[in-house]
Coordinates of C-alpha atoms and ligand atoms in Angstrom, one line a residue:
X1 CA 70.5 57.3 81.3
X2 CA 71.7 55.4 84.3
X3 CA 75.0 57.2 85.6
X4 CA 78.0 55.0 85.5
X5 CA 81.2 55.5 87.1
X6 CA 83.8 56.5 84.4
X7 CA 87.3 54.6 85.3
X8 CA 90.4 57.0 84.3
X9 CA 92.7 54.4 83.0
X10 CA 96.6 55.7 82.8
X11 CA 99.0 55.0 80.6
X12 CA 100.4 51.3 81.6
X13 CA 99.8 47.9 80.0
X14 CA 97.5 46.4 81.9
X15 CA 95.2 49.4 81.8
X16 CA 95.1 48.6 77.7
X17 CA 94.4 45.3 78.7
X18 CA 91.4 46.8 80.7
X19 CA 90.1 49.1 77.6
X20 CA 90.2 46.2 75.6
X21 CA 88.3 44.1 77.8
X22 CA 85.5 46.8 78.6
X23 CA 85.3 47.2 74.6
X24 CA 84.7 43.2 73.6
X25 CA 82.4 43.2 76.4
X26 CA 79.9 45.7 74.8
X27 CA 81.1 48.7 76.9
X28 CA 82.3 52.4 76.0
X29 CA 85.8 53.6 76.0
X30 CA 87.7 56.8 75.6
X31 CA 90.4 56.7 73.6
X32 CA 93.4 58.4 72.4
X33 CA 94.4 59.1 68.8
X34 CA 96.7 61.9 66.9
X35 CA 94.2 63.8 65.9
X36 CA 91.2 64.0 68.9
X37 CA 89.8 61.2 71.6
X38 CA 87.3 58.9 70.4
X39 CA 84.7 57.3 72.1
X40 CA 84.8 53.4 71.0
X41 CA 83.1 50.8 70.7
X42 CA 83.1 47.2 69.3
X43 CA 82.1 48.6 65.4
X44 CA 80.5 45.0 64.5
X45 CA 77.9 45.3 67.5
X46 CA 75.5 47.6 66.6
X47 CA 74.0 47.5 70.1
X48 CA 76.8 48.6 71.9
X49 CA 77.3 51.6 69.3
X50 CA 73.8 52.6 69.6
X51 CA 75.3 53.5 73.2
X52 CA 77.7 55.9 71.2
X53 CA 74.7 58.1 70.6
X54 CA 73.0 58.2 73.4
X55 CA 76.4 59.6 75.3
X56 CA 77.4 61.9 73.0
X57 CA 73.8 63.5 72.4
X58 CA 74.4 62.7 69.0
X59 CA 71.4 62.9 65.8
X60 CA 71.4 58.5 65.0
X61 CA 71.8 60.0 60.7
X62 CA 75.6 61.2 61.5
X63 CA 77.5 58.0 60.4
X64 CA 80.3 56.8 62.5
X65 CA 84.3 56.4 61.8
X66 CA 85.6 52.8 62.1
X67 CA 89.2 52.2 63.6
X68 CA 91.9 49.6 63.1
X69 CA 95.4 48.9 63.5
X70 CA 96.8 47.4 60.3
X71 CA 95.9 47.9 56.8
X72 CA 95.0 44.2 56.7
X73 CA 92.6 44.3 59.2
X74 CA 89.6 46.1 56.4
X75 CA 90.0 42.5 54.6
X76 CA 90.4 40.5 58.0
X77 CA 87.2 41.8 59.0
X78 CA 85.4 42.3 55.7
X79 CA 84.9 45.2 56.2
X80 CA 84.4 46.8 52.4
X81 CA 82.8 45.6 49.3
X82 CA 86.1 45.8 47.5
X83 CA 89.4 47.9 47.9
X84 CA 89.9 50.6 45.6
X85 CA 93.2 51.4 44.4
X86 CA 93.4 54.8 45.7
X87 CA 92.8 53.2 49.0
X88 CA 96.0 51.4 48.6
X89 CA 98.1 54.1 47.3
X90 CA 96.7 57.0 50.0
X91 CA 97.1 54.2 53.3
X92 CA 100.4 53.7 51.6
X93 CA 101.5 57.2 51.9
X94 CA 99.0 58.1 55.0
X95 CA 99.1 55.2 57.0
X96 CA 98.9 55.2 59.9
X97 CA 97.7 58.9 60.3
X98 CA 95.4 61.6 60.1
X99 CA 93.0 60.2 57.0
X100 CA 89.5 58.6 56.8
X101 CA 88.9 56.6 53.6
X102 CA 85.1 56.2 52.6
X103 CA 84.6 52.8 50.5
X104 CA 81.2 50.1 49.7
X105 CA 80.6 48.7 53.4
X106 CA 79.8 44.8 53.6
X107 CA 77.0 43.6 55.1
X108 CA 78.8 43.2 58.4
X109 CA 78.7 46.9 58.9
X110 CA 76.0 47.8 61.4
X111 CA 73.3 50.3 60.4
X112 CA 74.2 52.0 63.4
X113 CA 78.0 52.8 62.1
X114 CA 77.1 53.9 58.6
X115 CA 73.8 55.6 60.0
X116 CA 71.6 53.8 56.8
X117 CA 74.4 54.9 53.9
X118 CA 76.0 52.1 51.3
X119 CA 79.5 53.2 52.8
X120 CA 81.4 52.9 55.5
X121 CA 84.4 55.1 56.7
X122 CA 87.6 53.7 58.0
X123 CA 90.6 54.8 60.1
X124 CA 94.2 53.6 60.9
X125 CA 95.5 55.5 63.8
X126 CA 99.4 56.5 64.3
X127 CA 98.3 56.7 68.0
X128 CA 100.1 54.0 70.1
X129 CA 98.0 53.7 72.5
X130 CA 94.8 53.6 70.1
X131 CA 96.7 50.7 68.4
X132 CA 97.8 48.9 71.4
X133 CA 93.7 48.6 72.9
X134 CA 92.5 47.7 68.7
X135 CA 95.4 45.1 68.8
X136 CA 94.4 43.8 72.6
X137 CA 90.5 43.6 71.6
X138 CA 91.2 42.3 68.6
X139 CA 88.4 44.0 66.6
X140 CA 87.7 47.0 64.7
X141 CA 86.2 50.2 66.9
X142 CA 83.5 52.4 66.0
X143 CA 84.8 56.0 67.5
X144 CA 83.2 59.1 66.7
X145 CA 84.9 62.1 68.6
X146 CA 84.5 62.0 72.2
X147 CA 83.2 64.9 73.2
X148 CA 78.8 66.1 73.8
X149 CA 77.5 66.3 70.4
X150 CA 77.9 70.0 69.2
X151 CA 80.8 71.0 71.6
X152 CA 84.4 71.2 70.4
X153 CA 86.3 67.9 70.2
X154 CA 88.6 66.8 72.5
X155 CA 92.3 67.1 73.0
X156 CA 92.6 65.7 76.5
X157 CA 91.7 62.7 78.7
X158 CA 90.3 65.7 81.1
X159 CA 88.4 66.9 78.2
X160 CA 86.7 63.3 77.7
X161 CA 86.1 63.5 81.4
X162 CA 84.2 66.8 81.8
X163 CA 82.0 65.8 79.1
X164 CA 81.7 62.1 79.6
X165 CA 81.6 61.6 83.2
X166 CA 78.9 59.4 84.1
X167 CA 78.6 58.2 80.7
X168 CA 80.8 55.7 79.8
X169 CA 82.8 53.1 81.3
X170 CA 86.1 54.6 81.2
X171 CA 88.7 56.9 79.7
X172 CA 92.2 55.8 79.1
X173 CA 94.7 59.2 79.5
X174 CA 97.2 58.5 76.3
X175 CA 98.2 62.5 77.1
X176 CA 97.3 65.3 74.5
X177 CA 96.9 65.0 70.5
X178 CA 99.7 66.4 68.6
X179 CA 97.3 67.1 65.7
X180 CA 94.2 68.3 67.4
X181 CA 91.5 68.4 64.8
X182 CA 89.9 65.8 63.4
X183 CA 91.1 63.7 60.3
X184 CA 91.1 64.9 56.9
X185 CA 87.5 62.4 55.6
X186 CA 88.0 61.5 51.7
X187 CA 85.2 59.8 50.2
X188 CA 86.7 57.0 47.3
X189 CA 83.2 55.4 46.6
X190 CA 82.4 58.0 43.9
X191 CA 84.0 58.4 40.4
X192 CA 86.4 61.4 41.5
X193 CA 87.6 61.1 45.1
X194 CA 86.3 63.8 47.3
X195 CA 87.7 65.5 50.2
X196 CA 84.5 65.7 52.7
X197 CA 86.7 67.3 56.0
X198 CA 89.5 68.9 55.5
X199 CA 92.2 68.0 58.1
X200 CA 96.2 67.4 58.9
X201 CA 96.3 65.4 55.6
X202 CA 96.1 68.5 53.1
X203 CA 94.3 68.1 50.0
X204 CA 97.5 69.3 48.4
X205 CA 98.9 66.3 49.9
X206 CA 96.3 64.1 48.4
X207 CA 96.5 65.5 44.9
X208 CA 99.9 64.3 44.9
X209 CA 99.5 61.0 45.1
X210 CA 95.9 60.6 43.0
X211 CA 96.0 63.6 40.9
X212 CA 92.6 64.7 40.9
X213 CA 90.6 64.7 43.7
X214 CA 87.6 67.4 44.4
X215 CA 86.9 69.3 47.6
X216 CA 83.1 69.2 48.6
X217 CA 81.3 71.9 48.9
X218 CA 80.5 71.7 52.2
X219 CA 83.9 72.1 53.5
X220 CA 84.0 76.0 52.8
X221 CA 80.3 77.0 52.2
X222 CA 77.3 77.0 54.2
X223 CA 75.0 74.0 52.4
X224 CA 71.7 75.7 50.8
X225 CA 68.8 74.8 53.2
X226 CA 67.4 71.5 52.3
X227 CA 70.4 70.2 50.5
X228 CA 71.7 66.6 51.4
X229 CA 75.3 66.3 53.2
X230 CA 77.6 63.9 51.7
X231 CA 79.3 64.0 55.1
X232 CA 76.3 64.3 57.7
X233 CA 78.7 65.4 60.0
X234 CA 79.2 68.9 58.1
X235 CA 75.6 70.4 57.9
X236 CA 75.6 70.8 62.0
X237 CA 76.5 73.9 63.6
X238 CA 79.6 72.3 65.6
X239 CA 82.7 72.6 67.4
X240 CA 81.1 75.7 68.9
X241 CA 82.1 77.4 72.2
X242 CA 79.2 78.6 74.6
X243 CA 80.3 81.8 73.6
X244 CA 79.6 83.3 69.9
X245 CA 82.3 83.5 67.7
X246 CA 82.2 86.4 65.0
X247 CA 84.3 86.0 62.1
X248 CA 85.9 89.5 60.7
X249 CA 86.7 89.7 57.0
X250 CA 88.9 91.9 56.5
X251 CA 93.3 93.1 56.6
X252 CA 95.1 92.7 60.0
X253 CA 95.0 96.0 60.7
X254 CA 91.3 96.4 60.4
X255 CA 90.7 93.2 62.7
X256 CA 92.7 95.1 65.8
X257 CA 90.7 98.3 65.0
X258 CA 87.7 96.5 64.9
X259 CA 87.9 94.0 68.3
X260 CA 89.1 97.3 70.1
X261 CA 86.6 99.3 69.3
X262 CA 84.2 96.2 70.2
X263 CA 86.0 96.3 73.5
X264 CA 83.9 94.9 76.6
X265 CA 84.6 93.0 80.0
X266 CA 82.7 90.3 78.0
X267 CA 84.6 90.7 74.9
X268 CA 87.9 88.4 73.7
X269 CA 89.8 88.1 70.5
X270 CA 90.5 84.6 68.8
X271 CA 93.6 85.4 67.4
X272 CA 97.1 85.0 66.5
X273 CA 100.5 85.7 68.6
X274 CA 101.3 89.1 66.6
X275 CA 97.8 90.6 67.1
X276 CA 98.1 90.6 71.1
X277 CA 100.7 93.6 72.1
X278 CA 97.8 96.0 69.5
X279 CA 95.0 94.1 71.1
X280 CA 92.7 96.0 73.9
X281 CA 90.4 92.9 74.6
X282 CA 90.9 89.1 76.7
X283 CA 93.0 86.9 74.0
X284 CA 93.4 83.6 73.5
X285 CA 95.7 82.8 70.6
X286 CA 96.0 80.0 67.7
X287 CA 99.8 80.5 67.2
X288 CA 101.7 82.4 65.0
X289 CA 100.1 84.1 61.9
X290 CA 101.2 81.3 59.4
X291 CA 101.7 78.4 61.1
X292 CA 98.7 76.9 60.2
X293 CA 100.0 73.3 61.6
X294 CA 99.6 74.9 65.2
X295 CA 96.5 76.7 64.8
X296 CA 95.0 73.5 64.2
X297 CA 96.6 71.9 67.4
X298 CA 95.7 74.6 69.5
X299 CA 91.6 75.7 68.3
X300 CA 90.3 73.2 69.8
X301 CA 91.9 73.8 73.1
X302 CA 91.1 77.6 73.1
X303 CA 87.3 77.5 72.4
X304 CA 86.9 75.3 75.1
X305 CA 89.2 77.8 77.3
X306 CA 86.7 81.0 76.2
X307 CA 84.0 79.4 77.9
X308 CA 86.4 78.1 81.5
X309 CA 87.2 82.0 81.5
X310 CA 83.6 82.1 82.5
X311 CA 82.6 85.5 81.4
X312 CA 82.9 85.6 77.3
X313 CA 80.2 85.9 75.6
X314 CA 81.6 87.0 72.4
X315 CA 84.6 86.0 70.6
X316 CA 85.9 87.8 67.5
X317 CA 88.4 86.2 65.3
X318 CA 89.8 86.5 61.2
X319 CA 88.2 84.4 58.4
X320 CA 91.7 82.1 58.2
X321 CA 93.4 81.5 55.0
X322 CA 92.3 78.2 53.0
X323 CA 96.1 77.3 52.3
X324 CA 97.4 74.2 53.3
X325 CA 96.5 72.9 56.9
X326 CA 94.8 76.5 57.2
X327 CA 91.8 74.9 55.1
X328 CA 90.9 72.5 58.0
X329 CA 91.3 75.3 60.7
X330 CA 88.7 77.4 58.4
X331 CA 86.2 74.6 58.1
X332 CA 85.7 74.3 61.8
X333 CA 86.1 78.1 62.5
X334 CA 83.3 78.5 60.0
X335 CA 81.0 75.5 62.0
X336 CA 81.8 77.1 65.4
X337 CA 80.8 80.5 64.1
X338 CA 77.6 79.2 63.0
X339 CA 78.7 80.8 59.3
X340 CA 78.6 84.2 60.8
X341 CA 81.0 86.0 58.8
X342 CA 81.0 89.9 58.8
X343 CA 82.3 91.5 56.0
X344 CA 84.5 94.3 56.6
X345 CA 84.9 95.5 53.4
X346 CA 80.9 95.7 53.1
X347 CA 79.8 97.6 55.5
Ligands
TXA1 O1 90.1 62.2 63.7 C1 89.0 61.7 63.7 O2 88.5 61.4 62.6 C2 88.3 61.4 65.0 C3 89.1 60.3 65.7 C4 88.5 59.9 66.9 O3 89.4 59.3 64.8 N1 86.9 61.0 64.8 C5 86.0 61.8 64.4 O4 84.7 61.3 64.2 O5 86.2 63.0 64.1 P1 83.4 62.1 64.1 O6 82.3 61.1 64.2 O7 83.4 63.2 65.0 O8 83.5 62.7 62.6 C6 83.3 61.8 61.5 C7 82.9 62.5 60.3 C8 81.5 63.0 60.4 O9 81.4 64.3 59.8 C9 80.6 62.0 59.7 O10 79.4 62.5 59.1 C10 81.6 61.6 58.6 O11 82.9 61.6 59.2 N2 81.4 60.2 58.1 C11 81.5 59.0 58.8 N3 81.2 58.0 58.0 C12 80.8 58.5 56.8 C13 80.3 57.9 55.6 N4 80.1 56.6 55.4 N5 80.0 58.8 54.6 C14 80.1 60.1 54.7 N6 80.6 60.7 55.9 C15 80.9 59.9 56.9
MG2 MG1 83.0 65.1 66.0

């Protein structure tokens, strides 16, 4: 790949301006939303998100996410087959947010952004900078998130640029995600709406305003070797540290005993504010036992700082709790574990 020199755009207007122009012109930008940075590109020019890929490392079968700043804009650029009710009701209630809707893609959907599926899934971003640079370019971007294929997602511009530099044209610094994790992905092309990544938008949340909706079984369990993904995205070991993260099932108290009597110069614990005065071992902390809403915002941020620390090779931390926002945090501890859950009260 030929090495480019990554601009850092900050924060001003004529820097969206600059993103914007980069983006109609075929080229890669970082960008900022709530929940992660994206990489975008123009979505309806399948050549420049074939460029996507190649950055990121990432397998051509994993469909992409496609952005926009107004609920109008999926009929402006005929973009579906058809808008499904619950469409309108959930972008109602979620938009602009944290949510991906799945629906029937029109032909103007390259193969490269739905990866060879009949559906295409779209975004509307609270972010104000993501809106600003969709409103300057005036179309719809295709952003998957922006870090190397495989490694956690990221929270930063300086995350974009330690995995990006070289790669892309430029990254524009809209400061850190409040969210942190990716969006809650909720396929409406089925009969029964489907919840295919759990994220910020809880599938409590979504049951209130449809009723029924189903959680895939992907999101919590480990898919049975040869079984098709409805999400691609979710049958790759992802979101994963250098370091191996070990995933303890079991009470509080038998985490601390356990991590401590696991205790090594290459050890650290993954864990929560009230386990670290008890806690022998390096820690690097979620947030508060409960408060699921910042150990989403911070997991992100602390796998990638078990690896800076240089010398962890092994990071122990609690199966999470599925309640609420703490479904999300699960599905990507799970992916960054690699499924490796040990069962205290087995062995
Ligand atoms: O918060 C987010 O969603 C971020 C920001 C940048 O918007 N984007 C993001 O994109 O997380 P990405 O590519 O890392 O994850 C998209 C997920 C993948 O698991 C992919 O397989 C799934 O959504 N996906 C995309 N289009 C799909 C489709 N048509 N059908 C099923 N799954 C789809
Ligand atoms: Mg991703």
């Amino acid at each position: 790949m030929k090495l480019l020199k990554t601009l850092l755009l900050t924060n001003t207007a004529e820097n969206i301006n600059k993103a914007a122009e980069i983006l109609k012109n075929g080229g890669l930008v970082g960008i900022p939303t709530e929940t992660v940075y994206g990489l975008a590109a123009n979505a309806l020019n399948g050549k420049a998100v074939a460029k996507i890929f190649a950055a990121k490392g990432r397998p051509m079968d994993n469909p992409l996410i496609v952005h926009i700043a107004d609920f109008n804009d999926i009929e402006r650029f005929n973009l579906v087959r058809e808008i499904p009710e619950n469409a309108k009701k959930l972008a109602k209630a979620f938009w602009p947010g944290p949510l991906t809707m799945i629906m029937k893609k029109s032909d103007i959907i390259p193969d490269e952004v739905s990866a060879g599926l009949d559906t295409v899934a779209v975004r509307f971003p609270s972010h104000p900078a993501a809106q600003a640079i969709i409103k300057a370019a005036d179309i719809p971007l295709a952003a998957p998130s922006a870090n190397l294929s495989g490694s956690p997602s990221p929270t930063t511009a300086e995350h974009v640029m330690n995995d990006m530099n070289g790669r892309i044209e430029a990254v524009f610094d809209g400061g850190a995600c409040s969210v942190g994790l990716e969006s809650t992905v909720i396929t409406l092309a089925g009969e029964v709406s489907r919840v295919l990544r759990p994220g910020g938008i809880t599938v409590e949340m979504l049951k209130d305003v449809l009723g029924e909706v189903e959680v895939d079984n992907a999101v919590l369990h480990k898919l049975a070797n040869g079984a098709k993904a409805a999400s691609p995205g979710m049958k790759y070991k992802h979101y994963a540290p250098k370091a191996n993260v070990i995933l303890l099932k079991c009470s509080d108290d038998e985490y601390i005993d356990y991590v401590n009597s696991h205790a090594a110069e290459n050890v650290a614990a993954l864990c929560c504010d009230e386990d670290i005065p008890s806690l022998k071992v390096k820690t690097f902390t979620l947030g508060k036992r409960n408060d699921y809403i910042s150990q989403a915002h911070n997991l992100f941020d602390e796998l990638r700082k078990i690896d800076e620390s240089g010398k962890i090779n092994t990071a122990y931390s609690r199966l999470p709790s599925t309640e609420g926002v703490g479904m999300a945090v699960y599905n990507r501890l799970i992916r960054a574990a690699g499924f490796e859950v040990v069962d205290l009260e087995k062995v």
